[in-house]
């Protein structure tokens, strides 16, 4: 009797094994230092098979970026359920983001470190992913403004300070960019700091960002002291003069 042939692995499954090995290698060794021999050995396949499936080292890296980017965006969007209030959606989305980057540190290294520093083609792939997340955060900020509008108008009618929290499109875009940038930096910090959980990282960013956004949403934006421009570079003798002080607010995070 002839030898029994082992069942062939489906191409899609084999390709994912190669991508798993490539993400681990690129994430830990860097794009330039990673070799196709090393990736093939880790995947348990021959180097020619890697080239047959994924053409070149550059194409393999792009495939890794796209897979990891898709997984991250899906995790964030799935975490932030639309039925929740805007602040809870952001909290859930941030927790999903930090959970995913903690569970997939090599994938995060590929996206945040390697892809951005090894060529315009790779950086463009990551920029597309980032733009998707920024758009999502922009939607959350706009939703928060809509939720805050009745409260702000009610307070104004009662003689309070807040007014209609109208946010110009440029300001919303800037806030979303700042929030996403802070999350990216915090993910690096959390992954390199022992003992920091995804929930702790999320709470840190919520307490840093959302408390300020809360004031903005009800018409209490921060402004420089009277007579002091944002770019005057005035000395310390003016510090605190006419400064705006807002009452403390409880954190939305529990």
JSON list of C-alpha atoms in Angstrom, two decimals:
[
{"chain": "A", "resi": 1, "resn": "UNK", "atom": "CA", "xyz": [0.00, 0.00, 0.00]},
{"chain": "A", "resi": 2, "resn": "UNK", "atom": "CA", "xyz": [1.16, 3.50, -0.73]},
{"chain": "A", "resi": 3, "resn": "UNK", "atom": "CA", "xyz": [1.77, 6.11, 1.91]},
{"chain": "A", "resi": 4, "resn": "UNK", "atom": "CA", "xyz": [-1.30, 8.00, 3.06]},
{"chain": "A", "resi": 5, "resn": "UNK", "atom": "CA", "xyz": [-1.14, 11.58, 1.91]},
{"chain": "A", "resi": 6, "resn": "UNK", "atom": "CA", "xyz": [-1.88, 14.26, 4.46]},
{"chain": "A", "resi": 7, "resn": "UNK", "atom": "CA", "xyz": [-4.80, 16.53, 3.73]},
{"chain": "A", "resi": 8, "resn": "UNK", "atom": "CA", "xyz": [-3.74, 19.77, 2.11]},
{"chain": "A", "resi": 9, "resn": "UNK", "atom": "CA", "xyz": [-4.29, 22.88, 4.17]},
{"chain": "A", "resi": 10, "resn": "UNK", "atom": "CA", "xyz": [-6.66, 25.40, 2.53]},
{"chain": "A", "resi": 11, "resn": "UNK", "atom": "CA", "xyz": [-4.82, 28.32, 0.97]},
{"chain": "A", "resi": 12, "resn": "UNK", "atom": "CA", "xyz": [-6.62, 30.88, 3.16]},
{"chain": "A", "resi": 13, "resn": "UNK", "atom": "CA", "xyz": [-5.59, 29.09, 6.35]},
{"chain": "A", "resi": 14, "resn": "UNK", "atom": "CA", "xyz": [-1.99, 28.68, 5.19]},
{"chain": "A", "resi": 15, "resn": "UNK", "atom": "CA", "xyz": [-1.84, 32.36, 4.23]},
{"chain": "A", "resi": 16, "resn": "UNK", "atom": "CA", "xyz": [-3.05, 33.42, 7.67]},
{"chain": "A", "resi": 17, "resn": "UNK", "atom": "CA", "xyz": [-0.28, 31.30, 9.22]},
{"chain": "A", "resi": 18, "resn": "UNK", "atom": "CA", "xyz": [2.22, 33.16, 7.07]},
{"chain": "A", "resi": 19, "resn": "UNK", "atom": "CA", "xyz": [0.75, 36.51, 8.07]},
{"chain": "A", "resi": 20, "resn": "UNK", "atom": "CA", "xyz": [0.83, 35.50, 11.75]},
{"chain": "A", "resi": 21, "resn": "UNK", "atom": "CA", "xyz": [4.52, 34.67, 11.43]},
{"chain": "A", "resi": 22, "resn": "UNK", "atom": "CA", "xyz": [5.22, 37.84, 9.47]},
{"chain": "A", "resi": 23, "resn": "UNK", "atom": "CA", "xyz": [3.45, 40.12, 11.95]},
{"chain": "A", "resi": 24, "resn": "UNK", "atom": "CA", "xyz": [5.40, 38.57, 14.82]},
{"chain": "A", "resi": 25, "resn": "UNK", "atom": "CA", "xyz": [8.69, 38.92, 12.98]},
{"chain": "A", "resi": 26, "resn": "UNK", "atom": "CA", "xyz": [8.10, 42.46, 11.68]},
{"chain": "A", "resi": 27, "resn": "UNK", "atom": "CA", "xyz": [6.73, 43.58, 15.03]},
{"chain": "A", "resi": 28, "resn": "UNK", "atom": "CA", "xyz": [9.64, 42.24, 17.06]},
{"chain": "A", "resi": 29, "resn": "UNK", "atom": "CA", "xyz": [12.57, 42.66, 14.68]},
{"chain": "A", "resi": 30, "resn": "UNK", "atom": "CA", "xyz": [11.46, 45.53, 12.47]},
{"chain": "A", "resi": 31, "resn": "UNK", "atom": "CA", "xyz": [10.85, 45.63, 8.74]},
{"chain": "A", "resi": 32, "resn": "UNK", "atom": "CA", "xyz": [14.45, 46.03, 7.67]},
{"chain": "A", "resi": 33, "resn": "UNK", "atom": "CA", "xyz": [15.87, 43.34, 9.96]},
{"chain": "A", "resi": 34, "resn": "UNK", "atom": "CA", "xyz": [13.16, 40.76, 9.26]},
{"chain": "A", "resi": 35, "resn": "UNK", "atom": "CA", "xyz": [14.04, 38.11, 6.68]},
{"chain": "A", "resi": 36, "resn": "UNK", "atom": "CA", "xyz": [11.79, 35.98, 4.52]},
{"chain": "A", "resi": 37, "resn": "UNK", "atom": "CA", "xyz": [13.75, 32.90, 5.64]},
{"chain": "A", "resi": 38, "resn": "UNK", "atom": "CA", "xyz": [12.89, 33.66, 9.25]},
{"chain": "A", "resi": 39, "resn": "UNK", "atom": "CA", "xyz": [9.22, 34.24, 8.44]},
{"chain": "A", "resi": 40, "resn": "UNK", "atom": "CA", "xyz": [8.98, 31.03, 6.42]},
{"chain": "A", "resi": 41, "resn": "UNK", "atom": "CA", "xyz": [10.61, 29.00, 9.18]},
{"chain": "A", "resi": 42, "resn": "UNK", "atom": "CA", "xyz": [8.28, 30.45, 11.82]},
{"chain": "A", "resi": 43, "resn": "UNK", "atom": "CA", "xyz": [5.25, 29.71, 9.62]},
{"chain": "A", "resi": 44, "resn": "UNK", "atom": "CA", "xyz": [6.47, 26.15, 9.00]},
{"chain": "A", "resi": 45, "resn": "UNK", "atom": "CA", "xyz": [6.59, 26.54, 5.22]},
{"chain": "A", "resi": 46, "resn": "UNK", "atom": "CA", "xyz": [9.25, 26.96, 2.56]},
{"chain": "A", "resi": 47, "resn": "UNK", "atom": "CA", "xyz": [10.42, 30.39, 1.49]},
{"chain": "A", "resi": 48, "resn": "UNK", "atom": "CA", "xyz": [9.34, 29.78, -2.13]},
{"chain": "A", "resi": 49, "resn": "UNK", "atom": "CA", "xyz": [5.81, 29.13, -0.87]},
{"chain": "A", "resi": 50, "resn": "UNK", "atom": "CA", "xyz": [5.77, 32.49, 0.93]},
{"chain": "A", "resi": 51, "resn": "UNK", "atom": "CA", "xyz": [6.80, 34.19, -2.29]},
{"chain": "A", "resi": 52, "resn": "UNK", "atom": "CA", "xyz": [4.21, 32.18, -4.24]},
{"chain": "A", "resi": 53, "resn": "UNK", "atom": "CA", "xyz": [1.41, 33.30, -1.91]},
{"chain": "A", "resi": 54, "resn": "UNK", "atom": "CA", "xyz": [2.50, 36.88, -1.16]},
{"chain": "A", "resi": 55, "resn": "UNK", "atom": "CA", "xyz": [4.88, 37.84, -3.98]},
{"chain": "A", "resi": 56, "resn": "UNK", "atom": "CA", "xyz": [7.53, 39.87, -2.12]},
{"chain": "A", "resi": 57, "resn": "UNK", "atom": "CA", "xyz": [8.61, 41.15, 1.26]},
{"chain": "A", "resi": 58, "resn": "UNK", "atom": "CA", "xyz": [6.97, 44.50, 0.51]},
{"chain": "A", "resi": 59, "resn": "UNK", "atom": "CA", "xyz": [3.67, 42.89, -0.50]},
{"chain": "A", "resi": 60, "resn": "UNK", "atom": "CA", "xyz": [3.82, 40.67, 2.58]},
{"chain": "A", "resi": 61, "resn": "UNK", "atom": "CA", "xyz": [4.30, 43.71, 4.82]},
{"chain": "A", "resi": 62, "resn": "UNK", "atom": "CA", "xyz": [1.40, 45.53, 3.15]},
{"chain": "A", "resi": 63, "resn": "UNK", "atom": "CA", "xyz": [-0.79, 42.47, 3.68]},
{"chain": "A", "resi": 64, "resn": "UNK", "atom": "CA", "xyz": [0.18, 42.49, 7.37]},
{"chain": "A", "resi": 65, "resn": "UNK", "atom": "CA", "xyz": [-0.65, 46.19, 7.69]},
{"chain": "A", "resi": 66, "resn": "UNK", "atom": "CA", "xyz": [-4.04, 45.76, 6.06]},
{"chain": "A", "resi": 67, "resn": "UNK", "atom": "CA", "xyz": [-4.98, 42.75, 8.16]},
{"chain": "A", "resi": 68, "resn": "UNK", "atom": "CA", "xyz": [-3.93, 44.36, 11.46]},
{"chain": "A", "resi": 69, "resn": "UNK", "atom": "CA", "xyz": [-5.56, 47.69, 10.55]},
{"chain": "A", "resi": 70, "resn": "UNK", "atom": "CA", "xyz": [-8.85, 46.00, 9.65]},
{"chain": "A", "resi": 71, "resn": "UNK", "atom": "CA", "xyz": [-8.85, 44.03, 12.91]},
{"chain": "A", "resi": 72, "resn": "UNK", "atom": "CA", "xyz": [-8.17, 47.13, 15.00]},
{"chain": "A", "resi": 73, "resn": "UNK", "atom": "CA", "xyz": [-10.86, 49.26, 13.36]},
{"chain": "A", "resi": 74, "resn": "UNK", "atom": "CA", "xyz": [-13.40, 46.44, 13.66]},
{"chain": "A", "resi": 75, "resn": "UNK", "atom": "CA", "xyz": [-12.56, 45.98, 17.34]},
{"chain": "A", "resi": 76, "resn": "UNK", "atom": "CA", "xyz": [-13.04, 49.68, 18.11]},
{"chain": "A", "resi": 77, "resn": "UNK", "atom": "CA", "xyz": [-16.31, 49.97, 16.19]},
{"chain": "A", "resi": 78, "resn": "UNK", "atom": "CA", "xyz": [-17.68, 46.78, 17.72]},
{"chain": "A", "resi": 79, "resn": "UNK", "atom": "CA", "xyz": [-16.79, 47.96, 21.21]},
{"chain": "A", "resi": 80, "resn": "UNK", "atom": "CA", "xyz": [-18.65, 51.27, 20.97]},
{"chain": "A", "resi": 81, "resn": "UNK", "atom": "CA", "xyz": [-22.30, 50.29, 20.82]},
{"chain": "A", "resi": 82, "resn": "UNK", "atom": "CA", "xyz": [-24.53, 52.97, 19.22]},
{"chain": "A", "resi": 83, "resn": "UNK", "atom": "CA", "xyz": [-27.27, 52.49, 21.85]},
{"chain": "A", "resi": 84, "resn": "UNK", "atom": "CA", "xyz": [-25.01, 53.97, 24.54]},
{"chain": "A", "resi": 85, "resn": "UNK", "atom": "CA", "xyz": [-24.66, 57.68, 25.37]},
{"chain": "A", "resi": 86, "resn": "UNK", "atom": "CA", "xyz": [-21.77, 59.36, 23.55]},
{"chain": "A", "resi": 87, "resn": "UNK", "atom": "CA", "xyz": [-19.40, 59.35, 26.52]},
{"chain": "A", "resi": 88, "resn": "UNK", "atom": "CA", "xyz": [-20.07, 55.65, 27.15]},
{"chain": "A", "resi": 89, "resn": "UNK", "atom": "CA", "xyz": [-19.54, 54.88, 23.47]},
{"chain": "A", "resi": 90, "resn": "UNK", "atom": "CA", "xyz": [-16.17, 56.60, 23.62]},
{"chain": "A", "resi": 91, "resn": "UNK", "atom": "CA", "xyz": [-15.29, 54.79, 26.85]},
{"chain": "A", "resi": 92, "resn": "UNK", "atom": "CA", "xyz": [-16.23, 51.43, 25.31]},
{"chain": "A", "resi": 93, "resn": "UNK", "atom": "CA", "xyz": [-14.39, 52.24, 22.09]},
{"chain": "A", "resi": 94, "resn": "UNK", "atom": "CA", "xyz": [-11.25, 53.26, 23.96]},
{"chain": "A", "resi": 95, "resn": "UNK", "atom": "CA", "xyz": [-11.38, 50.14, 26.11]},
{"chain": "A", "resi": 96, "resn": "UNK", "atom": "CA", "xyz": [-11.71, 48.02, 22.96]},
{"chain": "A", "resi": 97, "resn": "UNK", "atom": "CA", "xyz": [-8.77, 49.90, 21.41]},
{"chain": "A", "resi": 98, "resn": "UNK", "atom": "CA", "xyz": [-6.47, 49.42, 24.40]},
{"chain": "A", "resi": 99, "resn": "UNK", "atom": "CA", "xyz": [-7.57, 45.82, 24.85]},
{"chain": "A", "resi": 100, "resn": "UNK", "atom": "CA", "xyz": [-6.80, 45.03, 21.23]},
{"chain": "A", "resi": 101, "resn": "UNK", "atom": "CA", "xyz": [-3.40, 46.76, 21.19]},
{"chain": "A", "resi": 102, "resn": "UNK", "atom": "CA", "xyz": [-2.44, 44.99, 24.44]},
{"chain": "A", "resi": 103, "resn": "UNK", "atom": "CA", "xyz": [-3.46, 41.58, 23.10]},
{"chain": "A", "resi": 104, "resn": "UNK", "atom": "CA", "xyz": [-1.72, 42.17, 19.78]},
{"chain": "A", "resi": 105, "resn": "UNK", "atom": "CA", "xyz": [1.47, 44.08, 20.61]},
{"chain": "A", "resi": 106, "resn": "UNK", "atom": "CA", "xyz": [3.26, 42.89, 17.47]},
{"chain": "A", "resi": 107, "resn": "UNK", "atom": "CA", "xyz": [0.39, 44.03, 15.29]},
{"chain": "A", "resi": 108, "resn": "UNK", "atom": "CA", "xyz": [0.38, 47.40, 17.03]},
{"chain": "A", "resi": 109, "resn": "UNK", "atom": "CA", "xyz": [4.13, 47.71, 16.53]},
{"chain": "A", "resi": 110, "resn": "UNK", "atom": "CA", "xyz": [3.65, 47.01, 12.82]},
{"chain": "A", "resi": 111, "resn": "UNK", "atom": "CA", "xyz": [0.99, 49.71, 12.53]},
{"chain": "A", "resi": 112, "resn": "UNK", "atom": "CA", "xyz": [2.31, 52.40, 14.83]},
{"chain": "A", "resi": 113, "resn": "UNK", "atom": "CA", "xyz": [6.07, 52.04, 14.51]},
{"chain": "A", "resi": 114, "resn": "UNK", "atom": "CA", "xyz": [7.19, 50.03, 11.49]},
{"chain": "A", "resi": 115, "resn": "UNK", "atom": "CA", "xyz": [4.69, 51.05, 8.83]},
{"chain": "A", "resi": 116, "resn": "UNK", "atom": "CA", "xyz": [5.06, 54.77, 9.53]},
{"chain": "A", "resi": 117, "resn": "UNK", "atom": "CA", "xyz": [8.83, 54.80, 9.22]},
{"chain": "A", "resi": 118, "resn": "UNK", "atom": "CA", "xyz": [9.65, 52.56, 6.27]},
{"chain": "A", "resi": 119, "resn": "UNK", "atom": "CA", "xyz": [8.19, 54.17, 3.21]},
{"chain": "A", "resi": 120, "resn": "UNK", "atom": "CA", "xyz": [5.36, 56.26, 1.87]},
{"chain": "A", "resi": 121, "resn": "UNK", "atom": "CA", "xyz": [3.42, 53.25, 0.58]},
{"chain": "A", "resi": 122, "resn": "UNK", "atom": "CA", "xyz": [3.32, 51.68, 4.04]},
{"chain": "A", "resi": 123, "resn": "UNK", "atom": "CA", "xyz": [2.55, 54.97, 5.76]},
{"chain": "A", "resi": 124, "resn": "UNK", "atom": "CA", "xyz": [-0.37, 55.57, 3.40]},
{"chain": "A", "resi": 125, "resn": "UNK", "atom": "CA", "xyz": [-1.94, 52.25, 4.42]},
{"chain": "A", "resi": 126, "resn": "UNK", "atom": "CA", "xyz": [-1.81, 53.24, 8.10]},
{"chain": "A", "resi": 127, "resn": "UNK", "atom": "CA", "xyz": [-3.07, 56.74, 7.33]},
{"chain": "A", "resi": 128, "resn": "UNK", "atom": "CA", "xyz": [-6.20, 55.23, 5.79]},
{"chain": "A", "resi": 129, "resn": "UNK", "atom": "CA", "xyz": [-6.85, 53.21, 8.95]},
{"chain": "A", "resi": 130, "resn": "UNK", "atom": "CA", "xyz": [-6.23, 56.24, 11.16]},
{"chain": "A", "resi": 131, "resn": "UNK", "atom": "CA", "xyz": [-8.59, 58.37, 9.08]},
{"chain": "A", "resi": 132, "resn": "UNK", "atom": "CA", "xyz": [-11.32, 55.77, 9.64]},
{"chain": "A", "resi": 133, "resn": "UNK", "atom": "CA", "xyz": [-10.84, 55.93, 13.42]},
{"chain": "A", "resi": 134, "resn": "UNK", "atom": "CA", "xyz": [-10.69, 59.75, 13.41]},
{"chain": "A", "resi": 135, "resn": "UNK", "atom": "CA", "xyz": [-13.98, 59.83, 11.47]},
{"chain": "A", "resi": 136, "resn": "UNK", "atom": "CA", "xyz": [-15.54, 57.54, 14.05]},
{"chain": "A", "resi": 137, "resn": "UNK", "atom": "CA", "xyz": [-14.34, 59.72, 16.95]},
{"chain": "A", "resi": 138, "resn": "UNK", "atom": "CA", "xyz": [-15.58, 62.82, 15.13]},
{"chain": "A", "resi": 139, "resn": "UNK", "atom": "CA", "xyz": [-19.02, 61.24, 14.95]},
{"chain": "A", "resi": 140, "resn": "UNK", "atom": "CA", "xyz": [-18.93, 60.57, 18.69]},
{"chain": "A", "resi": 141, "resn": "UNK", "atom": "CA", "xyz": [-18.00, 64.18, 19.49]},
{"chain": "A", "resi": 142, "resn": "UNK", "atom": "CA", "xyz": [-20.82, 65.47, 17.27]},
{"chain": "A", "resi": 143, "resn": "UNK", "atom": "CA", "xyz": [-23.22, 63.04, 18.96]},
{"chain": "A", "resi": 144, "resn": "UNK", "atom": "CA", "xyz": [-22.09, 64.33, 22.34]},
{"chain": "A", "resi": 145, "resn": "UNK", "atom": "CA", "xyz": [-22.75, 67.90, 21.25]},
{"chain": "A", "resi": 146, "resn": "UNK", "atom": "CA", "xyz": [-26.26, 66.96, 20.18]},
{"chain": "A", "resi": 147, "resn": "UNK", "atom": "CA", "xyz": [-26.87, 65.24, 23.51]},
{"chain": "A", "resi": 148, "resn": "UNK", "atom": "CA", "xyz": [-25.58, 68.27, 25.41]},
{"chain": "A", "resi": 149, "resn": "UNK", "atom": "CA", "xyz": [-27.69, 70.81, 23.50]},
{"chain": "A", "resi": 150, "resn": "UNK", "atom": "CA", "xyz": [-30.92, 70.47, 25.54]},
{"chain": "A", "resi": 151, "resn": "UNK", "atom": "CA", "xyz": [-28.97, 70.78, 28.80]},
{"chain": "A", "resi": 152, "resn": "UNK", "atom": "CA", "xyz": [-27.07, 73.80, 27.56]},
{"chain": "A", "resi": 153, "resn": "UNK", "atom": "CA", "xyz": [-30.16, 75.61, 26.29]},
{"chain": "A", "resi": 154, "resn": "UNK", "atom": "CA", "xyz": [-32.08, 74.78, 29.45]},
{"chain": "A", "resi": 155, "resn": "UNK", "atom": "CA", "xyz": [-29.32, 76.23, 31.61]},
{"chain": "A", "resi": 156, "resn": "UNK", "atom": "CA", "xyz": [-29.21, 79.37, 29.48]},
{"chain": "A", "resi": 157, "resn": "UNK", "atom": "CA", "xyz": [-32.97, 79.90, 29.81]},
{"chain": "A", "resi": 158, "resn": "UNK", "atom": "CA", "xyz": [-32.61, 79.53, 33.57]},
{"chain": "A", "resi": 159, "resn": "UNK", "atom": "CA", "xyz": [-30.08, 82.33, 33.66]},
{"chain": "A", "resi": 160, "resn": "UNK", "atom": "CA", "xyz": [-26.96, 80.19, 33.62]},
{"chain": "A", "resi": 161, "resn": "UNK", "atom": "CA", "xyz": [-23.80, 80.70, 31.64]},
{"chain": "A", "resi": 162, "resn": "UNK", "atom": "CA", "xyz": [-23.83, 77.86, 29.07]},
{"chain": "A", "resi": 163, "resn": "UNK", "atom": "CA", "xyz": [-25.29, 78.50, 25.61]},
{"chain": "A", "resi": 164, "resn": "UNK", "atom": "CA", "xyz": [-25.84, 76.50, 22.46]},
{"chain": "A", "resi": 165, "resn": "UNK", "atom": "CA", "xyz": [-22.70, 74.30, 22.23]},
{"chain": "A", "resi": 166, "resn": "UNK", "atom": "CA", "xyz": [-22.19, 74.87, 18.50]},
{"chain": "A", "resi": 167, "resn": "UNK", "atom": "CA", "xyz": [-18.89, 73.33, 17.44]},
{"chain": "A", "resi": 168, "resn": "UNK", "atom": "CA", "xyz": [-17.33, 74.41, 14.12]},
{"chain": "A", "resi": 169, "resn": "UNK", "atom": "CA", "xyz": [-16.37, 71.53, 11.85]},
{"chain": "A", "resi": 170, "resn": "UNK", "atom": "CA", "xyz": [-12.69, 72.43, 12.02]},
{"chain": "A", "resi": 171, "resn": "UNK", "atom": "CA", "xyz": [-12.73, 72.39, 15.80]},
{"chain": "A", "resi": 172, "resn": "UNK", "atom": "CA", "xyz": [-14.44, 69.00, 15.92]},
{"chain": "A", "resi": 173, "resn": "UNK", "atom": "CA", "xyz": [-11.88, 67.60, 13.48]},
{"chain": "A", "resi": 174, "resn": "UNK", "atom": "CA", "xyz": [-9.05, 68.96, 15.60]},
{"chain": "A", "resi": 175, "resn": "UNK", "atom": "CA", "xyz": [-10.50, 67.48, 18.78]},
{"chain": "A", "resi": 176, "resn": "UNK", "atom": "CA", "xyz": [-10.85, 64.07, 17.13]},
{"chain": "A", "resi": 177, "resn": "UNK", "atom": "CA", "xyz": [-7.26, 64.19, 15.84]},
{"chain": "A", "resi": 178, "resn": "UNK", "atom": "CA", "xyz": [-5.99, 65.14, 19.30]},
{"chain": "A", "resi": 179, "resn": "UNK", "atom": "CA", "xyz": [-7.95, 62.37, 20.98]},
{"chain": "A", "resi": 180, "resn": "UNK", "atom": "CA", "xyz": [-6.76, 59.70, 18.55]},
{"chain": "A", "resi": 181, "resn": "UNK", "atom": "CA", "xyz": [-3.16, 60.91, 18.85]},
{"chain": "A", "resi": 182, "resn": "UNK", "atom": "CA", "xyz": [-3.38, 60.74, 22.63]},
{"chain": "A", "resi": 183, "resn": "UNK", "atom": "CA", "xyz": [-4.78, 57.20, 22.43]},
{"chain": "A", "resi": 184, "resn": "UNK", "atom": "CA", "xyz": [-1.92, 56.10, 20.19]},
{"chain": "A", "resi": 185, "resn": "UNK", "atom": "CA", "xyz": [0.70, 57.51, 22.55]},
{"chain": "A", "resi": 186, "resn": "UNK", "atom": "CA", "xyz": [-1.06, 56.03, 25.57]},
{"chain": "A", "resi": 187, "resn": "UNK", "atom": "CA", "xyz": [-1.17, 52.59, 23.92]},
{"chain": "A", "resi": 188, "resn": "UNK", "atom": "CA", "xyz": [2.62, 52.68, 23.56]},
{"chain": "A", "resi": 189, "resn": "UNK", "atom": "CA", "xyz": [2.93, 53.69, 27.20]},
{"chain": "A", "resi": 190, "resn": "UNK", "atom": "CA", "xyz": [0.49, 51.05, 28.42]},
{"chain": "A", "resi": 191, "resn": "UNK", "atom": "CA", "xyz": [2.19, 48.27, 26.44]},
{"chain": "A", "resi": 192, "resn": "UNK", "atom": "CA", "xyz": [5.60, 49.19, 27.84]},
{"chain": "A", "resi": 193, "resn": "UNK", "atom": "CA", "xyz": [4.46, 49.77, 31.44]},
{"chain": "A", "resi": 194, "resn": "UNK", "atom": "CA", "xyz": [3.92, 46.58, 33.48]},
{"chain": "A", "resi": 195, "resn": "UNK", "atom": "CA", "xyz": [0.60, 46.31, 35.25]},
{"chain": "A", "resi": 196, "resn": "UNK", "atom": "CA", "xyz": [-1.35, 48.87, 33.20]},
{"chain": "A", "resi": 197, "resn": "UNK", "atom": "CA", "xyz": [-4.66, 47.37, 32.08]},
{"chain": "A", "resi": 198, "resn": "UNK", "atom": "CA", "xyz": [-6.80, 48.41, 29.13]},
{"chain": "A", "resi": 199, "resn": "UNK", "atom": "CA", "xyz": [-9.43, 49.74, 31.53]},
{"chain": "A", "resi": 200, "resn": "UNK", "atom": "CA", "xyz": [-6.85, 51.84, 33.36]},
{"chain": "A", "resi": 201, "resn": "UNK", "atom": "CA", "xyz": [-5.54, 53.29, 30.10]},
{"chain": "A", "resi": 202, "resn": "UNK", "atom": "CA", "xyz": [-9.10, 54.09, 29.01]},
{"chain": "A", "resi": 203, "resn": "UNK", "atom": "CA", "xyz": [-9.90, 55.76, 32.31]},
{"chain": "A", "resi": 204, "resn": "UNK", "atom": "CA", "xyz": [-6.72, 57.83, 32.09]},
{"chain": "A", "resi": 205, "resn": "UNK", "atom": "CA", "xyz": [-7.67, 59.18, 28.68]},
{"chain": "A", "resi": 206, "resn": "UNK", "atom": "CA", "xyz": [-11.34, 59.71, 29.59]},
{"chain": "A", "resi": 207, "resn": "UNK", "atom": "CA", "xyz": [-10.38, 61.70, 32.68]},
{"chain": "A", "resi": 208, "resn": "UNK", "atom": "CA", "xyz": [-7.85, 63.69, 30.65]},
{"chain": "A", "resi": 209, "resn": "UNK", "atom": "CA", "xyz": [-10.06, 64.41, 27.66]},
{"chain": "A", "resi": 210, "resn": "UNK", "atom": "CA", "xyz": [-13.74, 63.94, 28.38]},
{"chain": "A", "resi": 211, "resn": "UNK", "atom": "CA", "xyz": [-13.94, 66.22, 31.41]},
{"chain": "A", "resi": 212, "resn": "UNK", "atom": "CA", "xyz": [-12.73, 69.06, 29.20]},
{"chain": "A", "resi": 213, "resn": "UNK", "atom": "CA", "xyz": [-15.02, 68.03, 26.38]},
{"chain": "A", "resi": 214, "resn": "UNK", "atom": "CA", "xyz": [-17.89, 67.99, 28.84]},
{"chain": "A", "resi": 215, "resn": "UNK", "atom": "CA", "xyz": [-17.41, 71.71, 29.54]},
{"chain": "A", "resi": 216, "resn": "UNK", "atom": "CA", "xyz": [-17.09, 72.42, 25.84]},
{"chain": "A", "resi": 217, "resn": "UNK", "atom": "CA", "xyz": [-20.30, 70.56, 25.02]},
{"chain": "A", "resi": 218, "resn": "UNK", "atom": "CA", "xyz": [-22.35, 72.73, 27.39]},
{"chain": "A", "resi": 219, "resn": "UNK", "atom": "CA", "xyz": [-20.91, 75.97, 26.13]},
{"chain": "A", "resi": 220, "resn": "UNK", "atom": "CA", "xyz": [-18.06, 76.51, 28.61]},
{"chain": "A", "resi": 221, "resn": "UNK", "atom": "CA", "xyz": [-14.93, 76.42, 26.43]},
{"chain": "A", "resi": 222, "resn": "UNK", "atom": "CA", "xyz": [-11.60, 77.36, 27.97]},
{"chain": "A", "resi": 223, "resn": "UNK", "atom": "CA", "xyz": [-10.25, 80.74, 26.92]},
{"chain": "A", "resi": 224, "resn": "UNK", "atom": "CA", "xyz": [-7.05, 82.65, 27.74]},
{"chain": "A", "resi": 225, "resn": "UNK", "atom": "CA", "xyz": [-7.11, 85.35, 30.44]},
{"chain": "A", "resi": 226, "resn": "UNK", "atom": "CA", "xyz": [-8.54, 88.74, 29.47]},
{"chain": "A", "resi": 227, "resn": "UNK", "atom": "CA", "xyz": [-6.17, 90.71, 27.29]},
{"chain": "A", "resi": 228, "resn": "UNK", "atom": "CA", "xyz": [-3.88, 87.75, 26.69]},
{"chain": "A", "resi": 229, "resn": "UNK", "atom": "CA", "xyz": [-3.69, 86.19, 23.25]},
{"chain": "A", "resi": 230, "resn": "UNK", "atom": "CA", "xyz": [-2.96, 82.55, 22.62]},
{"chain": "A", "resi": 231, "resn": "UNK", "atom": "CA", "xyz": [0.39, 83.33, 20.97]},
{"chain": "A", "resi": 232, "resn": "UNK", "atom": "CA", "xyz": [1.70, 86.35, 22.84]},
{"chain": "A", "resi": 233, "resn": "UNK", "atom": "CA", "xyz": [4.13, 84.39, 24.99]},
{"chain": "A", "resi": 234, "resn": "UNK", "atom": "CA", "xyz": [3.43, 86.66, 27.97]},
{"chain": "A", "resi": 235, "resn": "UNK", "atom": "CA", "xyz": [5.51, 86.30, 31.09]},
{"chain": "A", "resi": 236, "resn": "UNK", "atom": "CA", "xyz": [4.78, 84.56, 34.35]},
{"chain": "A", "resi": 237, "resn": "UNK", "atom": "CA", "xyz": [3.63, 87.82, 35.94]},
{"chain": "A", "resi": 238, "resn": "UNK", "atom": "CA", "xyz": [0.39, 87.53, 33.98]},
{"chain": "A", "resi": 239, "resn": "UNK", "atom": "CA", "xyz": [-0.22, 83.92, 34.92]},
{"chain": "A", "resi": 240, "resn": "UNK", "atom": "CA", "xyz": [-3.54, 83.42, 36.58]},
{"chain": "A", "resi": 241, "resn": "UNK", "atom": "CA", "xyz": [-4.79, 86.95, 35.89]},
{"chain": "A", "resi": 242, "resn": "UNK", "atom": "CA", "xyz": [-8.40, 86.67, 34.87]},
{"chain": "A", "resi": 243, "resn": "UNK", "atom": "CA", "xyz": [-8.06, 82.92, 34.52]},
{"chain": "A", "resi": 244, "resn": "UNK", "atom": "CA", "xyz": [-11.22, 80.96, 33.92]},
{"chain": "A", "resi": 245, "resn": "UNK", "atom": "CA", "xyz": [-11.89, 78.44, 36.67]},
{"chain": "A", "resi": 246, "resn": "UNK", "atom": "CA", "xyz": [-14.51, 75.76, 36.24]},
{"chain": "A", "resi": 247, "resn": "UNK", "atom": "CA", "xyz": [-16.03, 73.77, 39.06]},
{"chain": "A", "resi": 248, "resn": "UNK", "atom": "CA", "xyz": [-14.83, 70.19, 39.32]},
{"chain": "A", "resi": 249, "resn": "UNK", "atom": "CA", "xyz": [-16.92, 67.55, 37.58]},
{"chain": "A", "resi": 250, "resn": "UNK", "atom": "CA", "xyz": [-17.32, 63.89, 38.35]},
{"chain": "A", "resi": 251, "resn": "UNK", "atom": "CA", "xyz": [-15.71, 61.50, 35.93]},
{"chain": "A", "resi": 252, "resn": "UNK", "atom": "CA", "xyz": [-18.05, 59.62, 33.58]},
{"chain": "A", "resi": 253, "resn": "UNK", "atom": "CA", "xyz": [-15.90, 56.55, 34.18]},
{"chain": "A", "resi": 254, "resn": "UNK", "atom": "CA", "xyz": [-16.78, 54.15, 36.94]}
]
